[in-house]
Coordinates of C-alpha atoms (C1' of nucleotides) in Angstrom, one line a residue:
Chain A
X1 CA 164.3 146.9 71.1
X2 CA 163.6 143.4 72.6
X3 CA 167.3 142.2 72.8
X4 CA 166.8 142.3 76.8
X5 CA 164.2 140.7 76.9
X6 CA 165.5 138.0 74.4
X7 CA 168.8 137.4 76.1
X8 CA 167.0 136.8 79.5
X9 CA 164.8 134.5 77.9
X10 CA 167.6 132.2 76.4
X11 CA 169.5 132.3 79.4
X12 CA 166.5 131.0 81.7
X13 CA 166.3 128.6 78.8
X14 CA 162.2 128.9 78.9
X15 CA 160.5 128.0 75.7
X16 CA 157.7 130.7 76.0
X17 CA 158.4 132.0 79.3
X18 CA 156.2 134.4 80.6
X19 CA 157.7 137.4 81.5
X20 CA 155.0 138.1 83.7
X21 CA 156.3 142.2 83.6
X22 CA 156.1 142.0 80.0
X23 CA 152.3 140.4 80.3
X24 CA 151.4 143.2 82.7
X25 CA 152.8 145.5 80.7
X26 CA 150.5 144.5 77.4
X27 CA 147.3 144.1 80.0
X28 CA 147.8 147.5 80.6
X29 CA 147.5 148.5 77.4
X30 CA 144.4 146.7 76.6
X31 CA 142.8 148.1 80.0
X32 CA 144.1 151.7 79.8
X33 CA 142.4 151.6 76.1
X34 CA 139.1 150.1 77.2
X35 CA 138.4 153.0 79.8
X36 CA 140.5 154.9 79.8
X37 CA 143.8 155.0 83.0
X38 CA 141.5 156.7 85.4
X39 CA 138.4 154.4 85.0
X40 CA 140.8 151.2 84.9
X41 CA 141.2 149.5 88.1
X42 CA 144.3 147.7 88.8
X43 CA 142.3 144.9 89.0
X44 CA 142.0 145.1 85.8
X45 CA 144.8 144.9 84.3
X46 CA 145.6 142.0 86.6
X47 CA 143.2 140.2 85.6
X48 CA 143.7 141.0 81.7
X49 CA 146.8 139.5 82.2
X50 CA 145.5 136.5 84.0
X51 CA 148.2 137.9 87.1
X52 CA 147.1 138.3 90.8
X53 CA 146.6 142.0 91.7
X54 CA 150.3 141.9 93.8
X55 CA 152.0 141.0 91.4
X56 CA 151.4 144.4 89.3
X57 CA 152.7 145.7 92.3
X58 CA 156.0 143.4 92.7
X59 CA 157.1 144.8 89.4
X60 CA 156.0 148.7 89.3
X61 CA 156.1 150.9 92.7
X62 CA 152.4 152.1 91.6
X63 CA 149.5 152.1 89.0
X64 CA 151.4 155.4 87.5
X65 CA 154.2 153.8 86.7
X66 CA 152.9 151.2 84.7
X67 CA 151.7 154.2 82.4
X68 CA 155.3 155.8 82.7
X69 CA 156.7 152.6 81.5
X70 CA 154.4 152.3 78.7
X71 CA 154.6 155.6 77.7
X72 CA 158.7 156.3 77.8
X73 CA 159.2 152.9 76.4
X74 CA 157.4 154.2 73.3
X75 CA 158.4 157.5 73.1
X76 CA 161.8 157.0 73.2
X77 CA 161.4 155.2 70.2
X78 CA 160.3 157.3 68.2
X79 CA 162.6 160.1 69.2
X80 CA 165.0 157.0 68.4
X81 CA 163.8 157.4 65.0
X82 CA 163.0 160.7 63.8
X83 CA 166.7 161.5 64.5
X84 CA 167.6 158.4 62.6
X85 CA 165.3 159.8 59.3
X86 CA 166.8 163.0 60.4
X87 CA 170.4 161.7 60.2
X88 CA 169.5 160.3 56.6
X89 CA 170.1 162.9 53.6
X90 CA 166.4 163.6 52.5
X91 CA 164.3 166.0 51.1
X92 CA 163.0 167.7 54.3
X93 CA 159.9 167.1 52.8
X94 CA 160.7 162.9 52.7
X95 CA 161.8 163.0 56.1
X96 CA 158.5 164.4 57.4
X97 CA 156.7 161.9 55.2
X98 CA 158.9 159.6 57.0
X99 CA 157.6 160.3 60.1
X100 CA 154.5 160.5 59.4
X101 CA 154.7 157.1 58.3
X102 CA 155.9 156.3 61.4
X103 CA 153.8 157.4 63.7
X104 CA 151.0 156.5 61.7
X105 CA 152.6 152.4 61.8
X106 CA 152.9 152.5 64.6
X107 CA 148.8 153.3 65.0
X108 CA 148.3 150.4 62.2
X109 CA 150.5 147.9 64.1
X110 CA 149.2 148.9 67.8
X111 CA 146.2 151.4 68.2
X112 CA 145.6 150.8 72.3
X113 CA 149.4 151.6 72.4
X114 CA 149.1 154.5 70.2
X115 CA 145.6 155.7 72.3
X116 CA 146.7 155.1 75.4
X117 CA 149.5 157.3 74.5
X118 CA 147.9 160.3 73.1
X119 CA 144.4 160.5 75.3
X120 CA 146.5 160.0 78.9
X121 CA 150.0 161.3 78.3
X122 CA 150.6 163.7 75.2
X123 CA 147.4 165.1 75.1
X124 CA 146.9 165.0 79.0
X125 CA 147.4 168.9 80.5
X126 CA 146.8 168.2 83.5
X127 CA 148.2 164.6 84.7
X128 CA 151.1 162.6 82.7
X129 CA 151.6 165.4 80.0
X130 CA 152.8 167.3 82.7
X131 CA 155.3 165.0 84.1
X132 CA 156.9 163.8 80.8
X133 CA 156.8 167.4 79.1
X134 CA 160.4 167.1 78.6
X135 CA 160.2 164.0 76.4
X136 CA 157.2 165.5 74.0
X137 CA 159.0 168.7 73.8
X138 CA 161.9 166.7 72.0
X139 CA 160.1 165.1 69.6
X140 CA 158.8 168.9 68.3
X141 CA 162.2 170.3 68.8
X142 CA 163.5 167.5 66.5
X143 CA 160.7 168.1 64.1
X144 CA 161.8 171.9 64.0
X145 CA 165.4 170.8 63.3
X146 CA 164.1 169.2 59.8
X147 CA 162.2 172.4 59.1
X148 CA 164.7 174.9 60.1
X149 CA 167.4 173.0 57.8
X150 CA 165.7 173.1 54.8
X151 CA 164.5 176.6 55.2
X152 CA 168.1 177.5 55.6
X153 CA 169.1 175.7 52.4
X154 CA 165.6 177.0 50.8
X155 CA 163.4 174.5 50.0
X156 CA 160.8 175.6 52.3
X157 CA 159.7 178.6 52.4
X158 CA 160.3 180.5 56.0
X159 CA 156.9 182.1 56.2
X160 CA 156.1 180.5 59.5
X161 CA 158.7 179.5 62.1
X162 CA 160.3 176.2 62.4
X163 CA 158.5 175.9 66.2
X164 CA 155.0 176.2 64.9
X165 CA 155.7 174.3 61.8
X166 CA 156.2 171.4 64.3
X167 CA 153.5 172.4 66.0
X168 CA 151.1 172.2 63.1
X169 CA 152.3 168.9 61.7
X170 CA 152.3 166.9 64.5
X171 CA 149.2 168.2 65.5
X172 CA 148.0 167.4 62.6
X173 CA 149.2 164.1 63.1
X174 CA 147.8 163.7 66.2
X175 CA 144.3 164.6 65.0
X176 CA 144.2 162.2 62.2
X177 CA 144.8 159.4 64.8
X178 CA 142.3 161.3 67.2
X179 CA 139.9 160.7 64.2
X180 CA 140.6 156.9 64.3
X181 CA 140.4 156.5 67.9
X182 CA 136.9 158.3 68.1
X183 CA 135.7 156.1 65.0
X184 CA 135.0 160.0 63.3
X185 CA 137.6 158.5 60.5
X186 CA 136.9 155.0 58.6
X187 CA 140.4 152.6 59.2
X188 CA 141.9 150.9 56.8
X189 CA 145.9 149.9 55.3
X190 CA 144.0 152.6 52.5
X191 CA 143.3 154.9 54.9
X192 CA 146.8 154.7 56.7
X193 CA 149.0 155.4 53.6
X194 CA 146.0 157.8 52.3
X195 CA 146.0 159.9 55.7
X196 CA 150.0 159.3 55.6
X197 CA 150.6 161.1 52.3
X198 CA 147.2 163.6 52.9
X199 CA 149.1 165.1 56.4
X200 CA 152.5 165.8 54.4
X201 CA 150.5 167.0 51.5
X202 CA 148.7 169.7 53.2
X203 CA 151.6 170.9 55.8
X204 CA 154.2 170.7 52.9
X205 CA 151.9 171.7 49.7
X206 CA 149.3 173.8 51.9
X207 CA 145.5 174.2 50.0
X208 CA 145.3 177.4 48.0
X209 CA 145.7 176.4 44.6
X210 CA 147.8 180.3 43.2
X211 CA 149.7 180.3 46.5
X212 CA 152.3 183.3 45.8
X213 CA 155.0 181.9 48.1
X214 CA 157.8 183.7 49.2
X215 CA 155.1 186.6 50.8
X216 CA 153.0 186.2 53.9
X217 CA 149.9 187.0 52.9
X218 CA 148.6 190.1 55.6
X219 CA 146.0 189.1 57.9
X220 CA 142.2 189.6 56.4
X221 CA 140.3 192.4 59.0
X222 CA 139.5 190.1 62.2
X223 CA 136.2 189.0 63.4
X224 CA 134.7 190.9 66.5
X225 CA 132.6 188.0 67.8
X226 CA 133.9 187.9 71.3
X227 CA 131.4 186.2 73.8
X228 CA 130.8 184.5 76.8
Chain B
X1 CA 124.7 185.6 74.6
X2 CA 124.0 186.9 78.1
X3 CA 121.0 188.5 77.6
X4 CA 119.2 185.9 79.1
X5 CA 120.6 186.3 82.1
X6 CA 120.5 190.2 81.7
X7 CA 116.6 190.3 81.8
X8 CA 116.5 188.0 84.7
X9 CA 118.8 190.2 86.8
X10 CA 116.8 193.3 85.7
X11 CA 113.3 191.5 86.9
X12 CA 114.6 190.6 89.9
X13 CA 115.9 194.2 90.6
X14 CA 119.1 192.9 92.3
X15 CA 122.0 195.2 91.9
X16 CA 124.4 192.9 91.6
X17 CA 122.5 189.7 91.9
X18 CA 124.7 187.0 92.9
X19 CA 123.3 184.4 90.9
X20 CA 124.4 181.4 92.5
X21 CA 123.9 179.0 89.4
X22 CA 126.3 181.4 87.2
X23 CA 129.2 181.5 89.8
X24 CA 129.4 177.8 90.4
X25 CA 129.7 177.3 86.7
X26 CA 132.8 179.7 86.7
X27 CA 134.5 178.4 89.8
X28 CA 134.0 175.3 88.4
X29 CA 136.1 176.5 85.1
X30 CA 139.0 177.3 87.4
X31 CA 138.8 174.6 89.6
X32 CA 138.7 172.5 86.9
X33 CA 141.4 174.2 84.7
X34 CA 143.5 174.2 88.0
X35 CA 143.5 170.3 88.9
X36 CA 141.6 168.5 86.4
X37 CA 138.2 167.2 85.8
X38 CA 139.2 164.2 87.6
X39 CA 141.2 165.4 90.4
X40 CA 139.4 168.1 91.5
X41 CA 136.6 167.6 94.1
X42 CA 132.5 169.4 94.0
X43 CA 134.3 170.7 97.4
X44 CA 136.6 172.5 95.4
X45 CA 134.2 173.6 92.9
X46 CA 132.0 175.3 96.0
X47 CA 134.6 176.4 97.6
X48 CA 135.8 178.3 94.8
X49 CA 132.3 179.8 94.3
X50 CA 132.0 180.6 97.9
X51 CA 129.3 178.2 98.4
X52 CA 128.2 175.3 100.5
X53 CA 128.7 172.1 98.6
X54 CA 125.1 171.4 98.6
X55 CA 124.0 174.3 96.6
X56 CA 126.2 172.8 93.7
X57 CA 123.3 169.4 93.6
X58 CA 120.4 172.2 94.1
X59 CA 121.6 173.4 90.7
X60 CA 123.2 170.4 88.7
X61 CA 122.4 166.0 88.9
X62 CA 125.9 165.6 89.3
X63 CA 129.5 167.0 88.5
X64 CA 129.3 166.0 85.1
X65 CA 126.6 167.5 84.6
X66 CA 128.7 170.6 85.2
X67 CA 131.2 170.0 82.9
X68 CA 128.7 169.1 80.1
X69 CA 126.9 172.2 80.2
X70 CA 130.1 173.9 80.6
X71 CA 131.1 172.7 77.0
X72 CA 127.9 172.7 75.5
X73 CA 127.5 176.5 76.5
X74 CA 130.4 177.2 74.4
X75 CA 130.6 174.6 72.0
X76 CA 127.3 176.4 70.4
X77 CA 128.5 179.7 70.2
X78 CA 131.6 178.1 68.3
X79 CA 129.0 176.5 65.9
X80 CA 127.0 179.8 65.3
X81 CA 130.0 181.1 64.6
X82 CA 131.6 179.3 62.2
X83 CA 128.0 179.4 60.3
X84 CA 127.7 183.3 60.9
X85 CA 131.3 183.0 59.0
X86 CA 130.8 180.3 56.5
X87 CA 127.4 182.6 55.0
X88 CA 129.9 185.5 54.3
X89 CA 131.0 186.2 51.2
X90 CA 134.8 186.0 51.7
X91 CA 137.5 183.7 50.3
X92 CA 137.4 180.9 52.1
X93 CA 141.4 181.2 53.5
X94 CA 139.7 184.3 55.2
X95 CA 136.7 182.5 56.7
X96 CA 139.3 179.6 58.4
X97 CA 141.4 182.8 59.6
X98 CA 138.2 184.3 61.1
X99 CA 137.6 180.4 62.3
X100 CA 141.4 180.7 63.6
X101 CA 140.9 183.9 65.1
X102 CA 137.6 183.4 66.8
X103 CA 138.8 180.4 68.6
X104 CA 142.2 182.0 69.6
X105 CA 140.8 184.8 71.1
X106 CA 138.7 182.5 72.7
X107 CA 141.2 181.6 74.8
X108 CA 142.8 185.0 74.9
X109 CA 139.8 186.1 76.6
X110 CA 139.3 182.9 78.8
X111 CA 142.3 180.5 79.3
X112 CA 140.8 178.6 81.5
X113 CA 137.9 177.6 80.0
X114 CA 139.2 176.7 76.3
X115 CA 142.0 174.4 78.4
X116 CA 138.6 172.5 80.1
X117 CA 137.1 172.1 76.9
X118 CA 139.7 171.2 75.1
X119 CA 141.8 168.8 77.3
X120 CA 138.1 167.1 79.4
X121 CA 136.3 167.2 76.6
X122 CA 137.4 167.5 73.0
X123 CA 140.6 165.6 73.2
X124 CA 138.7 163.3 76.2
X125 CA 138.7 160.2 74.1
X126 CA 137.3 157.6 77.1
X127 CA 135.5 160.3 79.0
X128 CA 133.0 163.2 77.6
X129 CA 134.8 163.2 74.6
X130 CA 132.7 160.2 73.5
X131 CA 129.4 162.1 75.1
X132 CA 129.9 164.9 72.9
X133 CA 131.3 163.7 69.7
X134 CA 128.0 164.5 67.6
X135 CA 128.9 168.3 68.7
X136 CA 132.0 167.8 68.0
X137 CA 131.8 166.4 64.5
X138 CA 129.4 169.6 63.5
X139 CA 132.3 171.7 63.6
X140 CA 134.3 169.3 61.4
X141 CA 131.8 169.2 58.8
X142 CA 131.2 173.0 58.8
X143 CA 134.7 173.8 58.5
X144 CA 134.9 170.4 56.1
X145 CA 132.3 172.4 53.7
X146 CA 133.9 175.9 53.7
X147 CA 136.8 173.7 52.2
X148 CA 135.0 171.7 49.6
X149 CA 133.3 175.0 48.1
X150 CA 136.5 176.3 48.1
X151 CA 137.5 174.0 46.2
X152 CA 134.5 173.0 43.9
X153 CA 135.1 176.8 42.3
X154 CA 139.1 176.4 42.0
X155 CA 140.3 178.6 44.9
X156 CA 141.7 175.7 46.8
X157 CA 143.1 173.0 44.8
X158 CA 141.6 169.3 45.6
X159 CA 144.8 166.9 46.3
X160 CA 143.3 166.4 50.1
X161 CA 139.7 165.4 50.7
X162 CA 137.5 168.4 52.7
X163 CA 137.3 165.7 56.2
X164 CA 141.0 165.7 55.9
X165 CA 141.7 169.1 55.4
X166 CA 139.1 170.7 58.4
X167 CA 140.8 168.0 60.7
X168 CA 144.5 169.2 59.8
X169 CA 143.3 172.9 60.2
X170 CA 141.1 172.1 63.5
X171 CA 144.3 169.9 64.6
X172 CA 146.6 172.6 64.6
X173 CA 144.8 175.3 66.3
X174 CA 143.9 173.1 68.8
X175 CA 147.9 171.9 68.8
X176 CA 148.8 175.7 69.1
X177 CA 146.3 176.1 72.2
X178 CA 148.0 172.3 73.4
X179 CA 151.0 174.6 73.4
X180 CA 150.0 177.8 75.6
X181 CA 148.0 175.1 77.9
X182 CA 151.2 173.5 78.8
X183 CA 153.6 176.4 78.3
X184 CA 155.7 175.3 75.8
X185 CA 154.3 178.5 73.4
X186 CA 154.9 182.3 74.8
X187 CA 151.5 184.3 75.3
X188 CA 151.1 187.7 75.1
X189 CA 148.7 189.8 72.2
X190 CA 151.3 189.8 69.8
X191 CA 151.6 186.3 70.2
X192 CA 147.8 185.3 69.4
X193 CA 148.0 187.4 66.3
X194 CA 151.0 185.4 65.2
X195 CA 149.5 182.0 65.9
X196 CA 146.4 182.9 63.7
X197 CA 148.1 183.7 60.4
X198 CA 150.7 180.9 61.4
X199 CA 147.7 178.3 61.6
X200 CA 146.4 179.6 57.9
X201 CA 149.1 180.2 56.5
X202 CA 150.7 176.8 57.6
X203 CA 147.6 175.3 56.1
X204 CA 147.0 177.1 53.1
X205 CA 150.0 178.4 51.9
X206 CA 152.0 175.2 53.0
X207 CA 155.9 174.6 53.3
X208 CA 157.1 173.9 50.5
X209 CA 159.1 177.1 48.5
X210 CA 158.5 175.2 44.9
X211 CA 155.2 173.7 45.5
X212 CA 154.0 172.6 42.1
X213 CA 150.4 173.0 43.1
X214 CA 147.8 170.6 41.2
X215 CA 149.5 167.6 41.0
X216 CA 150.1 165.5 44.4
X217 CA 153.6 164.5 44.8
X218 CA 153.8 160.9 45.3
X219 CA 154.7 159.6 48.4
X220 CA 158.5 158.6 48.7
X221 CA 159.5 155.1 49.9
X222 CA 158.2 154.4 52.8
X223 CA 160.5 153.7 56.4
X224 CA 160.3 150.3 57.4
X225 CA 161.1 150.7 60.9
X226 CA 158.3 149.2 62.8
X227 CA 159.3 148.7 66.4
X228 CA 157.8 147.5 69.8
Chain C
dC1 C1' 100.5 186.3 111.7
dC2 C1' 101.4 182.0 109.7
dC3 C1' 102.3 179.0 106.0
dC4 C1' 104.6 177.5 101.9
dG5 C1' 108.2 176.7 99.0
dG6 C1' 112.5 177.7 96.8
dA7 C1' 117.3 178.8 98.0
dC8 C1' 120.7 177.3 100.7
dT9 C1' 123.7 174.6 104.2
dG10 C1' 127.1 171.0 105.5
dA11 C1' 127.5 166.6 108.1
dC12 C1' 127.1 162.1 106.9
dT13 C1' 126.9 157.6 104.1
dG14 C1' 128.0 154.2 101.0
dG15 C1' 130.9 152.6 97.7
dT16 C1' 135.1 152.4 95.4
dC17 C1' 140.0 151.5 94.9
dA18 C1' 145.1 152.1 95.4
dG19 C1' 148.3 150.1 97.8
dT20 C1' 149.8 146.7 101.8
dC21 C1' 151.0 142.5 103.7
dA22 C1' 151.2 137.9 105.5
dA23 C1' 151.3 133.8 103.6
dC24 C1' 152.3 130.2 100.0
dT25 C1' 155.1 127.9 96.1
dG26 C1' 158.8 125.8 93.8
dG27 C1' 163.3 125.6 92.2
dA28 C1' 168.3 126.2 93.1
dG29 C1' 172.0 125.6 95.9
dA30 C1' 174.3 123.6 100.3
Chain D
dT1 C1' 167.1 117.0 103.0
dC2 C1' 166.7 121.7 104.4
dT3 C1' 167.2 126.6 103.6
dC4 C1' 166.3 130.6 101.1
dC5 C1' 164.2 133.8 98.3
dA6 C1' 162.2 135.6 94.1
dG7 C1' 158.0 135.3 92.4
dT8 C1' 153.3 135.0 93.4
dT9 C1' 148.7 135.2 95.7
dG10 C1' 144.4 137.8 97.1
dA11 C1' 142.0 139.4 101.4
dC12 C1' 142.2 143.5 103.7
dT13 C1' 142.6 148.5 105.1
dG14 C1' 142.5 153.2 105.0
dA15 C1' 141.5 157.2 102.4
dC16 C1' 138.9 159.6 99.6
dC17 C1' 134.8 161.6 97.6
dA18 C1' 130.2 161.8 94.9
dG19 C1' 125.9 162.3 96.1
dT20 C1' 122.1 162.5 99.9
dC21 C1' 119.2 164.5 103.2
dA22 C1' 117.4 166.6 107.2
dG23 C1' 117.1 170.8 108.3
dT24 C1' 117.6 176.3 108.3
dC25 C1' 116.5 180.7 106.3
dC26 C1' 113.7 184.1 104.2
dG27 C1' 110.3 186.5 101.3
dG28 C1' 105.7 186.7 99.6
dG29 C1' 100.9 185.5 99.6
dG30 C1' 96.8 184.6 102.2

DNA sequence: CCCCGGACTGACTGGTCAGTCAACTGGAGA
DNA sequence: TCTCCAGTTGACTGACCAGTCAGTCCGGGG
C-alpha cells in the first residue's frame, strides 16, 4: 500500500519527512468529516494540515480531486480484497463474513475515512456517486460472484438473485456504519465484531425461526396505502 | 392526505386553483431530484414552478425550509403507516413486506421524491440528515418492535437484536431504491414486485440452504488485512 | 370610489469561496 | 557564487447565489 510512499521517503533520506500531499490528503479527511465536502472550505483543509491554501492546489488540479483521491485510493482496496477472500477456498458464507469484517475494520481503524466515503461518494446520487459508479458497481458485482458460486454448488439457497443478494448485504453493511456515523448505534471493539457477525447472521441465516427453504414463500396480499 | 387542501380549493371556488404554495413544493422535488439539494438554485426551483423567485420566500424562510417540509410531509405518512401495519394482526414477515411494499411503491408512484428524501435527507449524514434524525429513528424503532414481538412469541428466532434487524431490513430497501436512483437496478412493475419479496425474503428467509436455525453460527477467523 | 392587505414580482445586495498568480525560499548542481 | 526550479505562500478576483425589498396587482369591504 505505502511502498511508494516508503521508497521516496528513504531515498530523500528524511527522517519524518512530510509529504506535504500525504498531510493534505489526511486534513481532508478530518475536514470532509467535520462538515461534510460541500460545507468544507479549502481553507480548511489547508489549514488542518497546517499547509498554505496553494499548496492544496500544487498537488490536486481542484477541491474534487482531493475527494477522487481519497475515495479511489480506498476503494480500490477493498476491491483489492474481496477478490483476495474471494480467491481463498471458503465457505461462501466465511468469505462474506470476511468482508464484512473488512469493511467494518476499516470503520474501527478510520471512521472520517470510512464517512467521508459513504455520505459524499457511495451514497451520493447526485455528485461523486455518479462519477465513480463504475468502481462501486465492482464491488457488488464481486459480491454476486461469491453468491452465485455457492448457489451453483448449493449451499445457498437461489431464492433471490445473486444481484440483489449483493444488494442487501452490502446495504446492510452500509447501514450498520450509517448507524455509527449518526451516533443511532453505540461504538465499541464489542459492537464491531457484534455488528460484524449480526450482518452475516441475518443475510446468511435470515429471521424466521421454521424457514422452509428451498420455496419462495408467495407474496402476502399487498397494502393499498398509496398517498401523496 | 389531501383533504386539507381539497376543502380549501372547494371554499375558494377555484376550478383549478393554482395554489402557488403546492406547485413550488413539487417543482422543487424535480429540481431537486434533477441536480441536487446543493447544486440546484431557488431560481431553478421557481422556474420550474413557473414562478417569480420571490413568491418562493412569500411561502418558505428559506430553501431549507423547503426541503424540510418536503421530508417531513412524507416522512409522517411513512410513520402512520408502518403503525396502521404494525396494529394488524398478521405475521410479522407480512407486516415488513407491507413495510417493503409501501415504501417501494412509494417510489413507483414518485421517483423523484423518494430519491430527495432518501439521498438529502436520510442518508444526509452532515446536512438534514442530522436535523431529522429523531424522525428518522421512529421508523427504526417501529419496525425494531414488529421484530422483537415477533420474536418474543417464537415466530422469528432471536440470534440478532430487534435495532439490528430493522436496520438490516431498512438498509436493504433503501439499498434497492440506491439501485433504481442510480440505475444500476432495471425498473418496470414487474420489477418492484420482485424487489419486495427479494427484500423479505433476503431478510427473513436468509441465504443459507442448511441454516440450522436457533443456534448462531460462530463467526470464523477473522481477515487480518487492515490496510491504509 | 378608495383603501387595505395578501399575493406576487424580479432586480439587487452582501457574503462566500474556488481557483489564480506573482512572489518568496532553500537546496542542488554548475 | 550564481542559477534554477520544485515547493511553498496567501492576497486577490470573479462568479455565483441565498435572501431582501421596494414596488405592482387585484379583490373585497367600507
Amino acid at each position: 500500500m505505502a511502498s511508494a510512499r516508503d521508497a521516496e521517503e528513504a531515498a530523500a533520506d528524511k527522517p519524518a519527512g512530510p509529504d506535504k500531499r500525504r498531510m493534505i490528503l489526511d486534513a481532508a479527511v478530518v475536514a470532509f468529516a467535520k462538515r461534510g465536502f460541500h460545507a468544507c472550505r479549502v481553507s480548511d483543509i489547508a489549514d488542518e494540515a497546517n499547509v498554505a491554501y496553494g499548496l492544496v492546489y500544487h498537488y490536486f488540479r481542484s477541491k474534487d480531486e482531493v475527494l477522487d483521491t481519497l475515495f479511489l485510493e480506498r476503494w480500490n482496496v477493498l476491491l483489492e480484497v474481496i477478490t483476495e477472500i474471494d480467491h481463498q477456498t471458503l465457505p461462501a458464507r466465511d468469505k462474506l463474513y470476511a468482508i464484512a469484517s473488512f469493511i467494518v475494520d476499516s470503520y474501527r481503524h478510520d471512521p472520517d475515512l470510512m464517512k467521508v466515503i459513504i455520505v459524499e461518494v457511495t451514497r451520493a446520487a447526485n455528485s461523486f456517486g455518479r462519477t465513480h459508479l463504475t468502481a462501486i458497481r465492482e464491488a457488488y458485482a464481486l459480491i454476486a460472484g461469491i453468491v452465485e458460486k455457492a448457489q451453483a454448488d448449493g449451499s445457498f439457497r437461489d431464492a433471490v438473485t445473486p444481484g440483489f443478494a449483493a444488494l442487501a448485504f452490502y446495504g446492510a453493511i452500509e447501514q450498520v456504519l450509517t448507524g455509527w456515523i449518526f451516533d443511532m448505534l453505540p461504538r465499541g471493539d464489542e459492537e464491531f465484531d457484534q455488528a460484524k457477525a449480526f450482518i452475516v447472521e441475518t443475510i446468511c441465516g435470515g429471521l424466521d425461526a421454521a424457514a422452509i427453504h428451498g420455496t419462495i414463500g408467495r407474496p402476502p396480499e399487498p397494502s393499498d396505502r398509496m398517498g401523496r
